[in-house]
Coordinates of C-alpha atoms in Angstrom, one line a residue:
M70 CA -77.9 194.2 -14.9
L71 CA -79.4 192.8 -11.7
L72 CA -83.1 192.0 -11.3
L73 CA -84.5 192.4 -7.8
S74 CA -88.0 191.3 -6.7
R75 CA -89.7 193.6 -4.1
P76 CA -92.5 192.5 -1.8
D77 CA -95.1 194.2 -4.0
E78 CA -93.9 192.0 -6.8
I79 CA -92.6 194.9 -8.9
I80 CA -89.4 193.9 -10.7
E81 CA -86.7 196.5 -10.1
E82 CA -83.7 196.9 -12.4
R83 CA -80.4 198.0 -11.0
I84 CA -77.2 198.5 -13.1
Q85 CA -74.1 197.2 -11.5
T86 CA -71.1 199.3 -12.1
K87 CA -67.5 198.7 -11.1
A88 CA -66.1 201.6 -9.0
F89 CA -63.4 203.5 -10.9
Q90 CA -61.4 206.5 -9.7
E91 CA -59.8 209.1 -11.9
Y92 CA -57.0 210.8 -10.0
S93 CA -55.0 213.8 -10.9
P94 CA -52.4 212.6 -13.5
A95 CA -48.9 211.9 -12.2
H96 CA -47.4 213.0 -15.5
M97 CA -48.4 215.3 -18.3
D98 CA -47.1 213.1 -21.1
T99 CA -46.3 209.5 -21.9
V100 CA -45.3 207.4 -18.9
S101 CA -42.3 205.2 -19.8
V102 CA -41.8 203.3 -16.6
V103 CA -43.3 202.6 -13.2
A104 CA -41.9 200.6 -10.2
A105 CA -43.2 199.9 -6.7
L106 CA -41.3 201.6 -3.9
N107 CA -43.4 199.9 -1.2
S108 CA -46.9 198.7 -0.7
D109 CA -48.3 202.3 -0.9
L110 CA -46.0 204.2 -3.2
C111 CA -44.8 203.9 -6.7
V112 CA -42.1 205.9 -8.6
S113 CA -42.5 206.6 -12.3
G114 CA -40.9 208.5 -15.1
G115 CA -41.7 209.6 -18.6
K116 CA -41.4 212.0 -21.5
D117 CA -41.9 215.0 -19.2
K118 CA -38.4 214.4 -17.8
T119 CA -39.8 214.1 -14.3
V120 CA -39.6 211.3 -11.7
V121 CA -42.8 211.2 -9.5
A122 CA -43.3 209.4 -6.2
Y123 CA -47.1 208.7 -6.0
N124 CA -49.3 207.2 -3.4
W125 CA -51.5 205.0 -5.5
K126 CA -53.9 204.2 -2.6
T127 CA -54.8 207.8 -2.0
G128 CA -54.2 209.3 -5.4
N129 CA -51.7 211.9 -4.1
V130 CA -48.4 213.0 -5.6
V131 CA -45.8 212.7 -2.7
K132 CA -42.9 214.4 -4.5
R133 CA -41.6 215.4 -7.9
F134 CA -37.9 215.1 -8.8
K135 CA -36.5 217.1 -11.7
G136 CA -32.9 217.0 -12.9
H137 CA -32.8 215.0 -16.1
E138 CA -32.7 216.8 -19.4
H139 CA -34.5 214.1 -21.5
E140 CA -37.2 211.4 -21.1
I141 CA -36.9 209.0 -18.2
T142 CA -36.2 205.5 -19.5
K143 CA -35.9 203.3 -16.3
V144 CA -36.4 203.5 -12.5
A145 CA -35.1 201.0 -9.9
C146 CA -35.8 201.1 -6.2
I147 CA -33.4 200.1 -3.4
P148 CA -35.2 197.4 -1.4
K149 CA -36.7 198.4 2.0
S150 CA -35.5 202.0 1.5
S151 CA -36.8 205.4 0.5
Q152 CA -34.1 205.7 -2.2
F153 CA -34.2 204.9 -5.9
F154 CA -32.4 205.5 -9.2
S155 CA -33.6 206.9 -12.5
A156 CA -32.0 206.7 -15.9
S157 CA -32.6 208.9 -18.9
R158 CA -32.0 209.5 -22.6
D159 CA -29.6 212.2 -21.4
R160 CA -27.1 209.3 -20.6
M161 CA -27.3 210.1 -16.9
V162 CA -28.3 208.0 -13.9
M163 CA -29.5 209.8 -10.8
M164 CA -30.0 208.7 -7.2
W165 CA -33.0 210.2 -5.2
D166 CA -34.2 210.0 -1.7
L167 CA -37.9 210.4 -1.0
H168 CA -37.2 211.9 2.4
G169 CA -34.3 214.1 1.3
S170 CA -33.8 217.0 -1.0
S171 CA -35.5 217.3 -4.4
Q172 CA -32.0 217.4 -5.8
P173 CA -30.3 214.1 -6.8
R174 CA -28.0 212.6 -4.1
Q175 CA -25.8 211.2 -6.8
Q176 CA -25.3 211.7 -10.5
L177 CA -23.6 208.8 -12.3
C178 CA -22.1 209.5 -15.7
G179 CA -20.3 206.8 -17.6
H180 CA -22.4 205.8 -20.7
A181 CA -22.0 207.2 -24.2
M182 CA -25.7 206.6 -25.1
V183 CA -29.1 206.4 -23.6
V184 CA -29.2 204.3 -20.4
T185 CA -31.7 201.4 -20.8
G186 CA -31.0 199.2 -17.8
L187 CA -30.9 199.6 -14.0
A188 CA -30.5 196.8 -11.4
V189 CA -29.8 197.2 -7.7
S190 CA -28.0 194.3 -5.9
P191 CA -29.9 192.3 -3.3
D192 CA -27.8 193.8 -0.5
S193 CA -28.2 197.3 -2.0
S194 CA -24.4 197.9 -2.2
Q195 CA -24.1 197.9 -6.0
L196 CA -25.9 199.2 -9.0
C197 CA -25.6 197.8 -12.5
T198 CA -26.4 200.0 -15.5
G199 CA -26.7 199.1 -19.1
S200 CA -27.0 201.2 -22.3
R201 CA -27.4 201.3 -26.0
D202 CA -23.7 201.7 -26.1
N203 CA -23.3 197.9 -25.7
T204 CA -21.8 198.5 -22.2
L205 CA -22.6 197.4 -18.6
L206 CA -21.2 199.4 -15.7
L207 CA -21.1 198.3 -12.0
W208 CA -21.2 201.1 -9.4
D209 CA -20.6 201.3 -5.7
V210 CA -23.8 202.7 -4.3
V211 CA -22.2 204.4 -1.3
T212 CA -19.4 206.2 -3.2
G213 CA -21.0 206.6 -6.6
Q214 CA -17.9 205.3 -8.3
S215 CA -17.8 202.9 -11.2
V216 CA -16.0 199.7 -10.2
E217 CA -16.4 197.4 -13.2
R218 CA -17.0 197.9 -16.9
A219 CA -17.8 195.4 -19.7
S220 CA -18.7 195.7 -23.4
V221 CA -20.1 193.1 -25.8
S222 CA -20.4 194.0 -29.5
R223 CA -23.9 194.6 -30.7
N224 CA -25.3 194.0 -27.2
V225 CA -27.8 196.8 -27.1
V226 CA -29.2 196.5 -23.6
T227 CA -33.0 196.7 -23.2
H228 CA -33.4 195.7 -19.5
L229 CA -31.5 194.5 -16.4
C230 CA -32.5 192.7 -13.2
W231 CA -30.6 191.2 -10.3
V232 CA -31.1 187.6 -9.3
P233 CA -32.2 187.5 -5.6
R234 CA -29.6 186.3 -3.1
E235 CA -27.1 185.7 -6.0
P236 CA -24.2 187.7 -7.5
Y237 CA -25.8 187.4 -11.0
I238 CA -27.5 190.0 -13.2
L239 CA -29.9 189.1 -16.0
Q240 CA -30.0 191.2 -19.2
T241 CA -32.1 191.4 -22.3
S242 CA -30.8 192.7 -25.6
E243 CA -31.7 193.9 -29.0
D244 CA -29.5 191.0 -30.4
K245 CA -32.4 188.7 -29.3
T246 CA -30.5 187.1 -26.5
L247 CA -30.8 186.8 -22.7
R248 CA -27.5 187.0 -20.8
L249 CA -26.6 186.1 -17.3
W250 CA -23.7 188.1 -15.9
D251 CA -21.5 187.4 -12.9
S252 CA -21.1 190.6 -11.0
R253 CA -17.8 189.4 -9.7
G254 CA -15.6 190.7 -12.5
L255 CA -18.7 191.5 -14.6
Q256 CA -18.3 188.6 -17.1
V257 CA -21.0 186.7 -19.0
A258 CA -21.7 183.5 -17.1
H259 CA -24.3 182.1 -19.5
M260 CA -26.1 183.0 -22.7
F261 CA -29.6 181.5 -23.3
P262 CA -30.5 180.3 -26.8
A263 CA -31.3 183.3 -29.1
K264 CA -34.9 184.1 -29.8
Q265 CA -36.4 185.1 -33.1
H266 CA -37.2 188.7 -31.9
I267 CA -35.6 191.5 -29.8
Q268 CA -35.9 190.7 -26.1
T269 CA -37.5 193.8 -24.5
Y270 CA -37.6 193.0 -20.7
C271 CA -36.8 190.4 -18.1
E272 CA -37.7 189.5 -14.5
V273 CA -36.5 186.9 -12.0
S274 CA -38.8 185.0 -9.7
V275 CA -38.6 185.7 -5.9
D276 CA -37.0 182.3 -5.3
G277 CA -34.4 183.0 -8.0
H278 CA -35.1 179.7 -9.8
K279 CA -36.9 181.0 -12.9
C280 CA -36.9 184.1 -15.1
I281 CA -39.2 185.5 -17.8
S282 CA -38.3 187.6 -20.9
C283 CA -40.5 189.1 -23.5
S284 CA -40.2 189.8 -27.2
N285 CA -41.1 192.6 -29.6
G286 CA -43.1 191.9 -32.7
F287 CA -46.1 192.8 -34.8
G288 CA -49.3 191.1 -36.0
G289 CA -48.8 188.2 -33.5
E290 CA -45.3 187.3 -34.8
G291 CA -43.0 187.4 -31.8
C292 CA -45.0 189.2 -29.2
E293 CA -44.5 186.4 -26.7
A294 CA -43.1 185.9 -23.2
T295 CA -40.8 183.1 -22.4
L296 CA -40.1 181.3 -19.1
W297 CA -36.6 180.0 -18.5
D298 CA -34.9 177.9 -15.8
L299 CA -32.1 179.7 -14.1
R300 CA -30.8 176.6 -12.4
Q301 CA -28.5 173.9 -13.8
T302 CA -30.3 173.0 -17.0
R303 CA -31.2 176.6 -17.9
N304 CA -33.7 175.4 -20.4
R305 CA -36.7 177.1 -21.9
I306 CA -39.7 176.0 -19.9
C307 CA -42.8 177.6 -21.4
E308 CA -44.0 180.2 -23.9
Y309 CA -46.9 182.6 -23.5
K310 CA -48.4 183.5 -26.9
G311 CA -51.5 185.7 -27.6
H312 CA -50.5 189.3 -27.8
F313 CA -50.5 191.0 -31.2
Q314 CA -47.9 193.6 -30.7
T315 CA -44.6 194.0 -28.8
V316 CA -44.7 192.7 -25.2
A317 CA -43.0 195.5 -23.2
S318 CA -43.2 194.1 -19.7
C319 CA -43.7 190.8 -17.8
V320 CA -43.9 190.1 -14.0
F321 CA -44.3 187.2 -11.7
L322 CA -47.5 187.6 -9.6
P323 CA -47.6 187.1 -5.8
R324 CA -48.9 183.7 -4.7
A325 CA -51.1 185.1 -2.0
L326 CA -54.6 184.3 -3.5
A327 CA -54.0 182.2 -6.5
L328 CA -54.1 178.4 -6.5
M329 CA -51.4 178.3 -9.2
P330 CA -48.3 180.3 -10.1
L331 CA -49.2 183.2 -12.4
I332 CA -47.4 185.8 -14.6
A333 CA -48.7 189.0 -16.2
T334 CA -47.7 190.7 -19.4
S335 CA -48.4 194.1 -20.9
S336 CA -48.2 194.9 -24.5
H337 CA -48.3 197.7 -27.1
D338 CA -51.7 196.1 -28.1
C339 CA -53.3 197.9 -25.1
K340 CA -53.8 194.6 -23.3
V341 CA -52.7 193.1 -20.0
K342 CA -52.8 189.3 -19.9
I343 CA -52.6 186.9 -16.9
W344 CA -51.2 183.4 -17.6
N345 CA -50.9 180.1 -15.9
Q346 CA -47.1 180.0 -15.4
D347 CA -47.0 176.2 -15.7
T348 CA -49.2 175.5 -18.7
G349 CA -49.0 178.7 -20.7
A350 CA -52.8 179.1 -20.8
C351 CA -54.1 182.7 -20.9
L352 CA -56.5 183.0 -18.0
F353 CA -57.7 186.6 -18.4
T354 CA -57.2 189.5 -20.8
L355 CA -57.9 193.1 -19.8
S356 CA -58.2 195.6 -22.7
L357 CA -57.3 199.2 -21.7
D358 CA -58.9 200.8 -24.7
G359 CA -57.6 204.3 -25.6
S360 CA -54.4 203.8 -23.4
G361 CA -52.1 203.5 -26.4
P362 CA -49.1 201.2 -26.0
L363 CA -48.6 199.8 -22.5
T364 CA -45.0 200.5 -21.5
S365 CA -44.4 199.1 -18.0
L366 CA -45.9 196.8 -15.4
A367 CA -45.2 196.6 -11.7
V368 CA -46.6 194.6 -8.8
G369 CA -48.1 197.0 -6.2
D370 CA -49.2 194.5 -3.6
A371 CA -50.7 191.0 -3.3
I372 CA -53.7 191.9 -5.5
S373 CA -52.7 195.1 -7.3
L374 CA -50.8 195.9 -10.5
L375 CA -49.5 199.2 -11.8
C376 CA -49.5 199.6 -15.6
A377 CA -47.9 202.6 -17.4
S378 CA -49.2 203.7 -20.8
F379 CA -48.6 206.2 -23.7
N380 CA -51.9 208.0 -23.5
R381 CA -53.6 207.6 -20.1
G382 CA -50.9 207.7 -17.5
I383 CA -50.8 204.9 -15.0
H384 CA -53.6 202.4 -14.5
L385 CA -54.2 200.7 -11.2
L386 CA -55.4 197.2 -11.8
R387 CA -56.8 194.8 -9.2
M388 CA -57.1 191.0 -9.3
D389 CA -60.3 189.5 -8.1
H390 CA -60.6 185.7 -7.4
S391 CA -64.2 185.8 -5.9
Q392 CA -65.8 184.4 -9.2
G393 CA -62.9 183.0 -11.0
L394 CA -59.8 185.1 -11.9
E395 CA -60.5 188.6 -13.1
L396 CA -58.4 191.7 -13.6
Q397 CA -60.2 195.1 -13.2
E398 CA -59.1 198.6 -13.8
V399 CA -60.0 200.5 -10.6
A400 CA -58.2 203.8 -11.0
A401 CA -56.0 205.9 -13.3
F402 CA -53.5 208.6 -12.5

């Protein structure tokens, strides 16, 4: 509430409300994953078996892609391109082009169970896929052919990401470990110390020096994110504790406006938290009440985050540094 004094000395009350835009939903069911294609567009997938390209600045669906027979589990964009991949519970990986046909450009079949990891190499020439079948596959993006295969017992893959400017792939697993793979021969180059809980997601910093992983859990047990050093020591650097249910996603935030390095996490407890990367202090918590579990988090631009949820589609969140750090929900679609 804001009190304003007019010349006639009558006190006027005005309610300050934050602008919020409810756009047409991108999906008609739970959204499993969202990723930024560029500074205007995102691609997402969910239980409706559909991959959607969406302009989150205008609220318009750009294109819908249908071809999978089951829920979409992952999407991965080719950098500086209109092309991207989707993975599904149908065990298939499909390649799409925003400016091409609505039919997939490629269909990659090689896993025996649901595909749960996708990572595109920095030079866009290779794709790494991982599955609940304990297997990683390396594909040639141009030919669509599998070029390497590796399996590790009980290594149920939960997520994959490629280290910038390096031949290494980071992978989280249900066996509570974080593995670093060398794509040259697809062999494990390093295993980080096992955590107490399943590792659900991982991301590498832009400079390739650090990575974060996050844990499942309940009632505050587990439910944390962990910062690791990817360089020589490869030690655990910091932990971020404060969520009460599984942390499903974690991202490094752009350094454009903040005075310190930040990370963000989203959780099944309906909360998005922003953390001081160096100290582990929680700087802000946004509760997205009624959203259900938050499933995926992606950086839209220097001040925007995209957050997928079970019940309310995709949330557009904006960081504001004008009066200290805040995170606001500005739209949903």
